[in-house]
Structure formats: structure tokens, C-alpha cells
Amino acid sequence: MFSFVNIEQYHKDLKQGKTSSKLAVEFYLKNIKNHNQLNAFVEIYADEAIQKATLLDEKIKSGEPIKKLHGVVIALKDVICYANHKVTAASAILKDYTSSYSASAVQYLLDEDAIIIGTCNCDEFAMGSTNENSYYGKVFNALDHTKVPGGSSGGSAVAVQADMCMLSLGSDTGGSVRQPADFCGVIGLKPSYGTISRYGLIAYASSFDQIGIFGKHLQDAALLLEVMAKPDAFDSTMNMDRTKLSLYNMPYDSNKKYTIAYFKEMLEHPSLDTEISDSIKETAAILKADGHTINAVEFDLLDYIVPAYYVLTTAEASSNLSRYDGIRYGHRSNIEIGNLTDFYLNNRSEGFGKEVKRRIMLGAFVLSSGYYDAYYSKAQQVRKKLVEKVNRIFEEYDAIILPNSPTTAFSIGQKDKDPIATYLSDIFTVFANLTGLPAISLPIYKHSNGMPFGLQVITKKYDEKGLIQLSALMMDKKKNAVTI
Ligand code: GLN
């Protein structure tokens, strides 16, 4: 029987012949099958994964040194390209589409001998907070099947939550890694904008999108980030100054005293569940008692962040998704056509789901002449103000702590009819995307309703090192106490 503690232990066991990568893959394939009703996976590469594991097992027997991700079993969100495998963004418009190349991030994983076990369900084109907007149907939270797993990377979160892989990749444009991690009780890590190449990530809003990581163990997530955080000439928005980020099993100084900020306006926001707010305040008090400096920082832009996010991301989406016209990419309608405009119209009307259409229309509207200045330019100004604000904060502080979501996991169908209510629930996550900051959701709390929730930690742009170190401190505290 295979059991997974973390990558370090797995590699030790492999080297001592106590387990094999084939056993690991078989274990996860069995769990995928047993949890079929959760609908977390879109594609499962069973034969391929077993073959690769067998090869890796031979490699280890021959005494060859092992690579960083030898036999690590990983699932990909269905928006990340893997050469000669299907990628559909959970949309009918890309049904049966096969990628001709691998995302750079995926290639870096493969170069370190990772095993890709399949692709995970998500909201169509990563637009959503519940994973209810998928061509393949809803995903269910493994802890309570009446609850959503969050979104948009719901399948990737559940795949880790229910042990269907060791780690998974998602994408985070406005919270799609941190919020499902929060709802499912796992770690969700979104690096700074420009840390992981976006080449081969299907675009939703290019100036926000980042690939992120789900895992149960902080150091495993740090290792994946270390492997994927490489400069890539195929993504012109990357931070090319970074050559090598060493993040795995970094020693951390448990005596270091941090200076941490929180926003009173966030913790006292009327939408925030009081138990979530109280837990974070309690954590702040405990950190203070330990000698860290914790201060409330004023945040007067809170009311503007969700509108700014939805104006800018829908604008970018309306442009990015114009390539799905039935000629360059995507579904082609069978309806007889009289002219080219109708041809595009039919292809796109049939191919896109309701939420994606809503966002394309909203994006086209905010970019249209006459409205551009009123919406798009204003939202850009908000973004600029936010960046100035965080730059000032990080002159004084090492980190910001905040919630991920106003509530624990929503009930299935709860947000179905009201898109605005769903958008508003992104209030605590979009901040890090608007400002490009690295952020993580740490699964350290349990609500009296039985569902988990996490603490969100944000550090300075490109300070992934600080983020992992502070997270390690928090996770250790959690290990030693019921609550922190
Ligand atoms: N819930 C947000 C949205 O619907 C976040 C999506 C994401 O991060 N991909 O836009």
C-alpha cells in the first residue's frame, strides 16, 4: 500500500526500495477512479503515467542519480498546454483540441522527471469562483458533496484534497488558486506576476494570469515553484533577472521577528463571516505575543478593487478570446451561413458558455469608444494607485495577512443565479493580482460549520523567498497548536 508524506520522504523510500513510482501512480489512479463522482478530472493518462513510472523505477534501480521531481505525480488544470494532449479550457469551443506544444512550466516539470497523470476540470476559460461554469459539469468538494470546491481551478484543488495526485497546477487571475485551496483545505500558491512563464497557459487576462500550485505540503509546493520559476524568452512579461530561485527546504530563522500589516477595512468588511475575521485577529494577536509587529494599515480603496478587476480582466478577455472564431481556433457551427459575420456569430454563440459570453460583452463594452475613459482608464488608474499603495506598505512591512474569501465553501447552486454576488466574493483575492504580488493560502483553520478555510499571506513583489519562509513559520505554529 502506497502512502505519501512529502516528496523528500517519497524519494528516500524510492532509494531504499520501500516503494516505487509505479505503485504511486497505481495508488492515484485508483483514487481517481474511486472519486469519479467528484468530477475533478477531464483526462486521465493512465497508461502513459504507468509507462513513465516503470521507466523511472528502472532508472533508480540502475543507480542513476535522481532528478528533483523524480516520479512526482502531478495533475494539470485544463488550461495548461501539454504537447499532443487535449486542452480545452473546459469549453465546448475547444472540445477535441490537441495542443501541439507544452507550456514552458510543464516542460520544466517533465525535465525534472515529473509524471503528468491527467488534466483537471475548471470553470470555462478560468472564469468563475465555483467550478459550476464548466462544459464538463460541476466539481464537488470532497469534504462535503453539497458544497462547491471553489473556482476556477476547482478540479485541481479537489485532485489534491482527495489524494488523486501529489500536487497540481492551476491558474490564478483573480484568486483561482487561493480561493479553491481555501475551500478545500489545501495549500494554494500564486507567485508574483512574471515568475512562472505564461507560455502555453490559455489566456484569460494576460496582465493578471499566473500559473499556481496546489499541494498539501509547503516544501513540496516550494520545490515545484523552484523548478518552474525560470526565465523564458517565450514570455516577454517575465522577470528575466531571476536566474535561479532556491526555495526548497530553505532554512528559516524561527527567531526572526516579522513586521506584518493587516487591513482593518477588510477584517471588518460586512460581507466577511465573523468567525473567519475572529480567527485571523486571533492569529494576529498570537503573532504579536510572540514578538512580531502587527499593525492595522488603512485601505481606502477596498470598494474599487472588484470593479477595477472585472473591468480590466473582461477587457483583456474580450481581446484574448477573439481568436476562437472557428477559423483560427475552435468549434465550427453546422448552421448554413450567408456571410462571414454570421459564420463567426454562430461558431461563437454555440461554442462559448453563458459566463464567458457575459464577460466578452462586458469587456467589449468597457473598451468601446465613449466608454473607454469612463471605465477602462479609470480602472487602470485604480490599479496604479494600488501598486503605489503596496509599494509604500512594503517599505515598512514584510507581509500582509488577510482572508481569502468572505465565507467558507458555498453550497452548490447558491451563486448560480447572481453573477454580481459571485464577483463580490473575489474581494480578498483580486488585490494580489491587480498588484502582481505573490500570495499563498495556508490551510490553518476550521470553521464551526465543519469546513476549512485558510489564511492568505502576501509579500513584496518577487519575494517568494520571504513568502515561503513566513509560511513555514505559520505552518509550524499550526502543527504545534490547535489554532494559531
Ligand atoms: N473568480 C475570479 C473570476 O471569476 C478569478 C478567476 C481566476 O483567477 N481565473 O474572474
Coordinates of N, CA and C in Angstrom, one line a residue, residues 52-251:
K52 N 5.7 5.7 -17.8 CA 6.7 6.6 -17.4 C 7.2 6.2 -16.0
A53 N 6.3 5.8 -15.1 CA 6.7 5.3 -13.8 C 7.6 4.1 -13.9
T54 N 7.3 3.2 -14.7 CA 8.1 2.0 -14.9 C 9.5 2.3 -15.3
L55 N 9.6 3.3 -16.3 CA 10.9 3.7 -16.7 C 11.7 4.4 -15.6
L56 N 11.0 5.2 -14.8 CA 11.7 5.9 -13.7 C 12.2 4.8 -12.7
D57 N 11.4 3.8 -12.4 CA 11.7 2.8 -11.5 C 13.0 2.0 -11.9
E58 N 13.1 1.8 -13.3 CA 14.3 1.2 -13.8 C 15.5 2.1 -13.6
K59 N 15.3 3.4 -13.8 CA 16.4 4.3 -13.7 C 16.9 4.3 -12.3
I60 N 16.0 4.3 -11.3 CA 16.5 4.3 -9.9 C 17.2 3.0 -9.6
K61 N 16.8 1.9 -10.1 CA 17.4 0.6 -9.8 C 18.8 0.6 -10.4
S62 N 19.0 1.3 -11.5 CA 20.3 1.3 -12.2 C 21.3 2.2 -11.4
G63 N 20.8 2.9 -10.4 CA 21.7 3.7 -9.6 C 21.9 5.1 -10.1
E64 N 21.3 5.4 -11.2 CA 21.4 6.8 -11.7 C 20.9 7.8 -10.6
P65 N 21.6 9.0 -10.6 CA 21.1 10.0 -9.6 C 19.7 10.5 -10.0
I66 N 18.9 10.7 -9.0 CA 17.5 11.1 -9.4 C 17.4 12.6 -9.5
K67 N 16.4 13.0 -10.3 CA 16.2 14.4 -10.5 C 15.2 15.0 -9.5
K68 N 15.0 16.3 -9.4 CA 14.3 17.0 -8.4 C 12.8 16.5 -8.2
L69 N 12.2 16.1 -9.4 CA 10.8 15.7 -9.3 C 10.6 14.3 -9.8
H70 N 11.6 13.5 -9.5 CA 11.6 12.1 -9.9 C 10.3 11.4 -9.5
G71 N 9.4 11.0 -10.4 CA 8.2 10.2 -10.1 C 7.2 11.0 -9.3
V72 N 7.3 12.3 -9.3 CA 6.3 13.2 -8.6 C 5.0 13.3 -9.5
V73 N 3.9 12.9 -8.9 CA 2.7 12.7 -9.7 C 1.9 14.0 -9.7
I74 N 1.7 14.6 -10.9 CA 1.1 16.0 -11.0 C -0.1 16.0 -11.9
A75 N -1.1 16.8 -11.6 CA -2.2 17.0 -12.5 C -2.2 18.4 -13.0
L76 N -2.7 18.6 -14.2 CA -2.7 20.0 -14.8 C -4.1 20.5 -14.9
K77 N -4.3 21.8 -14.6 CA -5.6 22.4 -15.0 C -5.8 22.4 -16.5
D78 N -7.0 22.2 -16.9 CA -7.3 22.1 -18.3 C -7.2 23.4 -19.1
V79 N -6.3 24.3 -18.7 CA -5.9 25.5 -19.4 C -4.4 25.5 -19.7
I80 N -3.7 24.4 -19.4 CA -2.3 24.4 -19.5 C -1.9 23.4 -20.6
C81 N -1.1 23.9 -21.5 CA -0.8 23.0 -22.7 C 0.2 22.0 -22.4
Y82 N -0.1 20.8 -22.9 CA 0.9 19.6 -22.8 C 0.9 19.0 -24.2
A83 N 2.1 19.0 -24.8 CA 2.2 18.6 -26.2 C 1.5 17.3 -26.5
N84 N 0.7 17.2 -27.5 CA 0.0 16.0 -28.0 C -1.1 15.5 -27.0
H85 N -1.5 16.4 -26.2 CA -2.6 16.1 -25.3 C -3.7 17.1 -25.4
K86 N -4.9 16.7 -25.0 CA -6.0 17.6 -25.2 C -6.0 18.7 -24.2
V87 N -6.4 19.9 -24.6 CA -6.5 21.1 -23.7 C -7.7 21.8 -24.2
T88 N -8.7 22.1 -23.3 CA -10.0 22.6 -23.8 C -10.5 23.8 -23.0
A89 N -9.8 24.2 -22.0 CA -10.3 25.3 -21.1 C -11.7 25.1 -20.6
A90 N -12.1 23.8 -20.5 CA -13.4 23.4 -20.1 C -14.5 24.0 -20.9
S91 N -14.2 24.2 -22.2 CA -15.2 24.9 -23.1 C -15.5 24.0 -24.3
A92 N -16.8 24.1 -24.7 CA -17.2 23.4 -26.0 C -16.5 24.0 -27.2
I93 N -16.0 25.2 -27.1 CA -15.4 25.8 -28.3 C -14.0 25.1 -28.6
L94 N -13.4 24.5 -27.5 CA -12.1 23.9 -27.8 C -12.2 22.3 -27.6
K95 N -13.4 21.9 -27.6 CA -13.7 20.4 -27.5 C -12.8 19.7 -28.5
D96 N -12.1 18.7 -28.1 CA -11.3 17.9 -29.0 C -10.0 18.6 -29.5
Y97 N -9.7 19.7 -28.9 CA -8.5 20.4 -29.4 C -7.2 19.8 -28.7
T98 N -6.2 19.5 -29.5 CA -5.0 18.9 -29.0 C -3.9 19.9 -29.1
S99 N -3.1 20.1 -28.1 CA -2.0 21.0 -28.1 C -0.9 20.5 -28.9
S100 N -0.2 21.4 -29.6 CA 0.9 21.0 -30.4 C 2.2 21.2 -29.7
Y101 N 2.2 21.9 -28.5 CA 3.4 22.2 -27.7 C 3.1 22.1 -26.2
S102 N 4.1 22.1 -25.5 CA 3.9 22.1 -24.0 C 4.2 23.5 -23.5
A103 N 3.4 23.9 -22.5 CA 3.7 25.1 -21.7 C 5.1 25.0 -21.2
S104 N 5.8 26.1 -21.1 CA 7.2 26.1 -20.6 C 7.2 25.5 -19.2
A105 N 6.2 25.9 -18.3 CA 6.2 25.3 -17.0 C 6.1 23.8 -16.9
V106 N 5.2 23.3 -17.9 CA 5.1 21.8 -17.9 C 6.4 21.2 -18.4
Q107 N 7.0 21.8 -19.4 CA 8.3 21.3 -19.8 C 9.3 21.2 -18.7
Y108 N 9.4 22.3 -17.9 CA 10.3 22.3 -16.8 C 10.0 21.1 -15.8
L109 N 8.7 20.8 -15.6 CA 8.4 19.7 -14.7 C 8.8 18.4 -15.3
L110 N 8.6 18.2 -16.6 CA 9.0 17.0 -17.3 C 10.5 16.8 -17.3
D111 N 11.2 17.9 -17.5 CA 12.7 17.9 -17.5 C 13.2 17.4 -16.1
E112 N 12.4 17.5 -15.1 CA 12.9 17.0 -13.7 C 12.2 15.7 -13.4
D113 N 11.7 15.0 -14.5 CA 11.1 13.6 -14.3 C 9.8 13.5 -13.6
A114 N 9.0 14.6 -13.6 CA 7.6 14.5 -13.0 C 6.8 13.6 -13.9
I115 N 5.7 13.1 -13.4 CA 4.7 12.3 -14.1 C 3.4 13.1 -14.2
I116 N 2.9 13.3 -15.4 CA 1.6 14.0 -15.5 C 0.5 13.0 -15.6
I117 N -0.4 13.0 -14.6 CA -1.4 12.0 -14.6 C -2.7 12.3 -15.3
G118 N -2.9 13.6 -15.5 CA -4.2 14.0 -16.2 C -4.4 15.4 -16.2
T119 N -5.6 15.8 -16.7 CA -6.0 17.2 -16.6 C -7.2 17.4 -15.8
C120 N -7.4 18.6 -15.2 CA -8.4 18.8 -14.2 C -9.5 19.7 -14.7
N121 N -10.7 19.5 -14.3 CA -11.9 20.3 -14.6 C -11.7 21.7 -14.0
C122 N -12.3 22.7 -14.6 CA -12.2 24.1 -14.1 C -13.4 24.9 -14.7
D123 N -13.5 26.1 -14.2 CA -14.5 27.0 -14.9 C -14.1 27.3 -16.3
E124 N -15.0 27.4 -17.2 CA -14.7 27.7 -18.6 C -13.8 28.9 -18.7
F125 N -12.7 28.7 -19.4 CA -11.7 29.8 -19.6 C -11.3 30.4 -18.3
A126 N -11.3 29.7 -17.2 CA -10.9 30.1 -15.8 C -11.8 31.3 -15.3
M127 N -13.0 31.3 -15.8 CA -13.9 32.4 -15.4 C -14.9 31.9 -14.4
G128 N -14.7 32.2 -13.1 CA -15.7 31.7 -12.1 C -15.0 31.5 -10.8
S129 N -15.9 31.3 -9.8 CA -15.4 31.1 -8.4 C -16.0 29.9 -7.8
T130 N -16.7 29.0 -8.6 CA -17.4 27.9 -8.0 C -17.1 26.6 -8.8
N131 N -16.5 26.6 -9.9 CA -16.4 25.5 -10.8 C -17.7 24.9 -11.3
E132 N -18.7 25.8 -11.3 CA -20.0 25.4 -11.8 C -20.2 25.8 -13.3
N133 N -19.2 26.6 -13.8 CA -19.3 27.1 -15.2 C -18.4 26.2 -16.2
S134 N -18.6 24.9 -16.1 CA -17.7 24.1 -16.9 C -18.5 23.3 -17.9
Y135 N -18.0 23.1 -19.1 CA -18.6 22.3 -20.1 C -18.8 20.9 -19.6
Y136 N -17.9 20.4 -18.8 CA -17.9 19.1 -18.3 C -18.7 18.9 -17.0
G137 N -19.4 19.9 -16.6 CA -20.3 19.8 -15.4 C -19.5 20.3 -14.1
K138 N -20.3 20.3 -13.1 CA -19.7 20.8 -11.8 C -18.7 19.9 -11.2
V139 N -17.9 20.5 -10.3 CA -16.9 19.7 -9.5 C -17.5 19.8 -8.1
F140 N -17.3 18.7 -7.3 CA -17.8 18.7 -5.9 C -16.7 18.7 -4.9
N141 N -16.9 19.4 -3.8 CA -15.9 19.4 -2.7 C -15.9 18.0 -2.1
A142 N -14.7 17.5 -1.9 CA -14.6 16.1 -1.4 C -15.0 16.0 0.1
L143 N -14.9 17.2 0.8 CA -15.3 17.1 2.2 C -16.8 17.2 2.4
D144 N -17.5 17.7 1.5 CA -19.0 17.8 1.6 C -19.5 18.0 0.2
H145 N -20.2 17.0 -0.3 CA -20.6 17.0 -1.7 C -21.7 17.9 -2.0
T146 N -22.3 18.6 -1.0 CA -23.3 19.6 -1.3 C -22.6 21.0 -1.5
K147 N -21.3 21.0 -1.4 CA -20.5 22.3 -1.5 C -19.7 22.3 -2.7
V148 N -19.4 23.6 -3.2 CA -18.5 23.7 -4.3 C -17.1 23.6 -3.8
P149 N -16.2 23.3 -4.7 CA -14.7 23.3 -4.4 C -14.1 24.7 -4.5
G150 N -14.9 25.7 -5.0 CA -14.3 27.0 -5.4 C -13.9 26.9 -6.8
G151 N -13.4 28.1 -7.3 CA -13.0 28.1 -8.7 C -12.1 29.3 -8.9
S152 N -11.5 29.3 -10.1 CA -11.9 28.4 -11.2 C -11.1 27.1 -11.2
S153 N -10.0 27.0 -10.5 CA -9.3 25.7 -10.5 C -9.8 24.7 -9.6
G154 N -11.1 24.5 -9.5 CA -11.8 23.6 -8.6 C -11.3 22.1 -8.7
G155 N -11.2 21.7 -9.9 CA -10.7 20.3 -10.1 C -9.3 20.1 -9.6
S156 N -8.4 21.0 -9.8 CA -7.0 20.9 -9.4 C -7.0 20.8 -7.9
A157 N -7.9 21.6 -7.2 CA -7.9 21.7 -5.7 C -8.4 20.3 -5.2
V158 N -9.5 19.8 -5.8 CA -10.0 18.6 -5.3 C -9.1 17.4 -5.6
A159 N -8.4 17.5 -6.7 CA -7.4 16.4 -7.0 C -6.4 16.2 -5.9
V160 N -6.0 17.3 -5.3 CA -5.0 17.3 -4.2 C -5.7 16.9 -2.9
Q161 N -6.9 17.6 -2.7 CA -7.6 17.4 -1.5 C -8.0 15.9 -1.3
A162 N -8.4 15.2 -2.4 CA -8.8 13.8 -2.2 C -7.7 12.8 -2.7
D163 N -6.5 13.2 -2.6 CA -5.3 12.4 -2.9 C -5.4 11.7 -4.3
M164 N -5.7 12.4 -5.3 CA -5.7 11.9 -6.7 C -4.4 12.2 -7.4
C165 N -3.5 12.9 -6.8 CA -2.2 13.3 -7.3 C -1.4 13.8 -6.1
M166 N -0.1 14.0 -6.3 CA 0.7 14.6 -5.2 C 0.5 16.1 -5.1
L167 N 0.6 16.7 -6.3 CA 0.4 18.2 -6.5 C -0.3 18.5 -7.8
S168 N -0.8 19.7 -7.9 CA -1.4 20.0 -9.2 C -1.2 21.5 -9.5
L169 N -1.4 21.8 -10.8 CA -1.2 23.2 -11.2 C -2.6 23.7 -11.5
G170 N -2.7 25.0 -11.2 CA -3.9 25.8 -11.5 C -3.5 27.1 -12.2
S171 N -4.4 28.0 -12.4 CA -4.0 29.3 -12.8 C -4.8 30.3 -11.9
D172 N -4.2 31.4 -11.7 CA -4.7 32.4 -10.7 C -4.7 33.8 -11.4
T173 N -5.9 34.2 -11.8 CA -6.0 35.5 -12.4 C -6.6 36.5 -11.4
G174 N -7.5 36.0 -10.6 CA -8.1 36.8 -9.5 C -8.4 36.0 -8.3
G175 N -7.7 34.9 -8.1 CA -7.9 34.1 -6.9 C -8.1 32.6 -7.2
S176 N -8.1 32.2 -8.4 CA -8.5 30.9 -8.8 C -7.6 29.7 -8.3
V177 N -6.5 30.1 -7.6 CA -5.7 29.0 -6.9 C -6.0 29.2 -5.4
R178 N -5.9 30.4 -4.9 CA -6.0 30.6 -3.4 C -7.5 30.3 -2.9
Q179 N -8.5 30.7 -3.7 CA -9.8 30.5 -3.2 C -10.3 29.0 -3.1
P180 N -10.0 28.3 -4.2 CA -10.3 26.8 -4.1 C -9.5 26.1 -3.0
A181 N -8.2 26.6 -2.9 CA -7.4 26.0 -1.8 C -8.0 26.2 -0.5
D182 N -8.5 27.4 -0.3 CA -9.2 27.9 0.9 C -10.4 27.0 1.2
F183 N -11.2 26.8 0.2 CA -12.5 26.0 0.3 C -12.2 24.5 0.5
C184 N -11.1 24.0 0.0 CA -10.8 22.6 0.1 C -9.8 22.2 1.2
G185 N -9.2 23.2 1.9 CA -8.3 22.9 3.0 C -6.9 22.4 2.5
V186 N -6.4 23.0 1.4 CA -5.1 22.6 0.9 C -4.3 23.9 0.7
I187 N -3.0 23.8 0.4 CA -2.2 25.0 0.2 C -2.4 25.4 -1.3
G188 N -2.5 26.7 -1.5 CA -2.6 27.3 -2.8 C -1.7 28.5 -3.0
L189 N -0.7 28.3 -3.9 CA 0.3 29.3 -4.0 C 0.3 30.0 -5.4
K190 N 0.2 31.3 -5.4 CA 0.2 32.1 -6.6 C 1.5 33.0 -6.5
P191 N 2.4 32.7 -7.5 CA 3.7 33.5 -7.4 C 3.4 35.0 -7.9
S192 N 4.5 35.8 -7.8 CA 4.4 37.1 -8.4 C 4.1 37.0 -9.9
Y193 N 3.5 38.1 -10.4 CA 3.3 38.1 -11.9 C 4.7 38.2 -12.5
G194 N 5.0 37.3 -13.4 CA 6.3 37.3 -14.1 C 7.3 36.3 -13.5
T195 N 6.8 35.4 -12.6 CA 7.7 34.4 -12.0 C 7.7 33.1 -12.8
I196 N 6.5 32.7 -13.2 CA 6.4 31.4 -14.0 C 5.9 31.9 -15.4
S197 N 6.5 31.3 -16.4 CA 6.2 31.7 -17.7 C 4.7 31.4 -18.0
R198 N 4.1 32.3 -18.8 CA 2.7 32.1 -19.2 C 2.6 31.4 -20.5
Y199 N 3.8 31.1 -21.1 CA 3.8 30.5 -22.4 C 3.1 29.1 -22.3
G200 N 2.0 28.9 -23.1 CA 1.3 27.7 -23.0 C 0.2 27.6 -22.0
L201 N 0.0 28.8 -21.3 CA -1.2 28.9 -20.5 C -2.3 29.6 -21.3
I202 N -3.4 29.0 -21.5 CA -4.5 29.6 -22.2 C -4.9 30.9 -21.6
A203 N -4.9 32.0 -22.3 CA -5.0 33.3 -21.7 C -6.4 33.6 -21.4
Y204 N -6.6 34.2 -20.2 CA -7.9 34.8 -19.8 C -7.6 36.3 -19.8
A205 N -6.8 36.8 -18.8 CA -6.5 38.2 -18.8 C -5.0 38.3 -18.6
S206 N -4.3 38.6 -19.7 CA -2.8 38.4 -19.7 C -2.0 39.2 -18.7
S207 N -2.5 40.3 -18.3 CA -1.7 41.1 -17.4 C -2.0 40.7 -15.9
F208 N -2.8 39.7 -15.7 CA -3.1 39.1 -14.4 C -2.7 37.7 -14.3
D209 N -2.8 36.9 -15.3 CA -2.7 35.4 -15.3 C -1.4 35.0 -14.7
Q210 N -1.4 34.0 -13.8 CA -0.2 33.3 -13.4 C -0.5 31.9 -13.1
I211 N 0.4 31.0 -13.4 CA 0.2 29.6 -13.1 C 0.5 29.5 -11.6
G212 N -0.3 28.7 -10.9 CA -0.1 28.5 -9.4 C -0.1 27.0 -9.1
I213 N 0.1 26.8 -7.8 CA 0.4 25.4 -7.3 C -0.5 25.0 -6.2
F214 N -1.1 23.8 -6.2 CA -1.8 23.2 -5.1 C -1.0 22.1 -4.5
G215 N -0.9 22.0 -3.2 CA -0.3 20.9 -2.6 C -0.7 20.7 -1.1
K216 N -0.3 19.7 -0.5 CA -0.6 19.5 1.0 C 0.6 19.9 1.8
H217 N 1.8 20.0 1.2 CA 3.0 20.2 2.0 C 3.7 21.4 1.4
L218 N 4.0 22.4 2.3 CA 4.6 23.6 1.9 C 5.9 23.4 1.1
Q219 N 6.7 22.6 1.6 CA 8.0 22.4 0.9 C 7.9 21.8 -0.5
D220 N 6.9 20.9 -0.6 CA 6.6 20.4 -2.0 C 6.2 21.5 -2.9
A221 N 5.4 22.4 -2.5 CA 4.9 23.5 -3.3 C 6.1 24.4 -3.7
A222 N 7.0 24.6 -2.6 CA 8.1 25.4 -2.9 C 9.1 24.8 -3.9
L223 N 9.2 23.5 -3.9 CA 10.0 22.8 -4.8 C 9.5 23.0 -6.3
L224 N 8.2 22.8 -6.4 CA 7.6 22.9 -7.7 C 7.8 24.4 -8.2
L225 N 7.6 25.3 -7.4 CA 7.8 26.7 -7.8 C 9.3 26.9 -8.2
E226 N 10.2 26.4 -7.4 CA 11.6 26.5 -7.7 C 11.9 26.0 -9.1
V227 N 11.3 24.8 -9.5 CA 11.5 24.2 -10.8 C 10.9 25.0 -11.9
M228 N 9.7 25.6 -11.6 CA 9.0 26.3 -12.7 C 9.4 27.8 -12.9
A229 N 10.0 28.3 -11.8 CA 10.4 29.8 -11.9 C 11.6 30.0 -12.6
K230 N 11.6 29.9 -13.9 CA 12.8 30.1 -14.8 C 12.4 31.1 -15.8
P231 N 13.4 32.0 -16.1 CA 13.2 33.0 -17.2 C 12.9 32.2 -18.5
D232 N 12.0 32.8 -19.3 CA 11.6 32.1 -20.5 C 11.4 33.2 -21.6
A233 N 12.2 33.1 -22.7 CA 12.1 34.1 -23.7 C 10.8 34.1 -24.4
F234 N 10.0 33.0 -24.2 CA 8.7 33.0 -24.9 C 7.6 33.8 -24.2
D235 N 8.0 34.4 -23.0 CA 7.0 35.2 -22.2 C 7.7 36.5 -22.0
S236 N 7.3 37.6 -22.7 CA 8.0 38.8 -22.6 C 7.7 39.6 -21.3
T237 N 6.7 39.1 -20.5 CA 6.4 39.8 -19.3 C 7.1 39.1 -18.1
M238 N 8.1 38.2 -18.3 CA 8.7 37.6 -17.2 C 9.8 38.5 -16.6
N239 N 10.1 38.2 -15.3 CA 11.2 38.9 -14.7 C 12.4 38.1 -15.1
M240 N 13.2 38.7 -16.0 CA 14.3 37.9 -16.6 C 15.6 38.0 -15.7
D241 N 15.5 38.8 -14.7 CA 16.7 38.9 -13.8 C 16.9 37.7 -13.0
R242 N 15.9 36.9 -12.8 CA 16.0 35.8 -11.9 C 16.6 34.7 -12.7
T243 N 17.7 34.2 -12.2 CA 18.3 33.0 -12.8 C 17.9 31.8 -12.1
K244 N 18.1 31.8 -10.8 CA 17.8 30.6 -10.0 C 17.2 30.9 -8.7
L245 N 16.0 30.4 -8.5 CA 15.3 30.7 -7.2 C 15.5 29.4 -6.3
S246 N 16.2 29.5 -5.2 CA 16.3 28.4 -4.3 C 15.3 28.5 -3.2
L247 N 14.3 27.6 -3.3 CA 13.2 27.8 -2.3 C 13.0 26.5 -1.5
Y248 N 13.5 25.4 -1.9 CA 13.1 24.1 -1.3 C 13.9 23.9 0.0
N249 N 13.2 23.5 1.0 CA 13.8 23.3 2.3 C 14.8 24.3 2.8
M250 N 14.4 25.6 2.5 CA 15.2 26.7 2.9 C 15.3 26.7 4.4
P251 N 16.5 26.9 5.0 CA 16.5 27.0 6.5 C 15.8 28.3 6.8

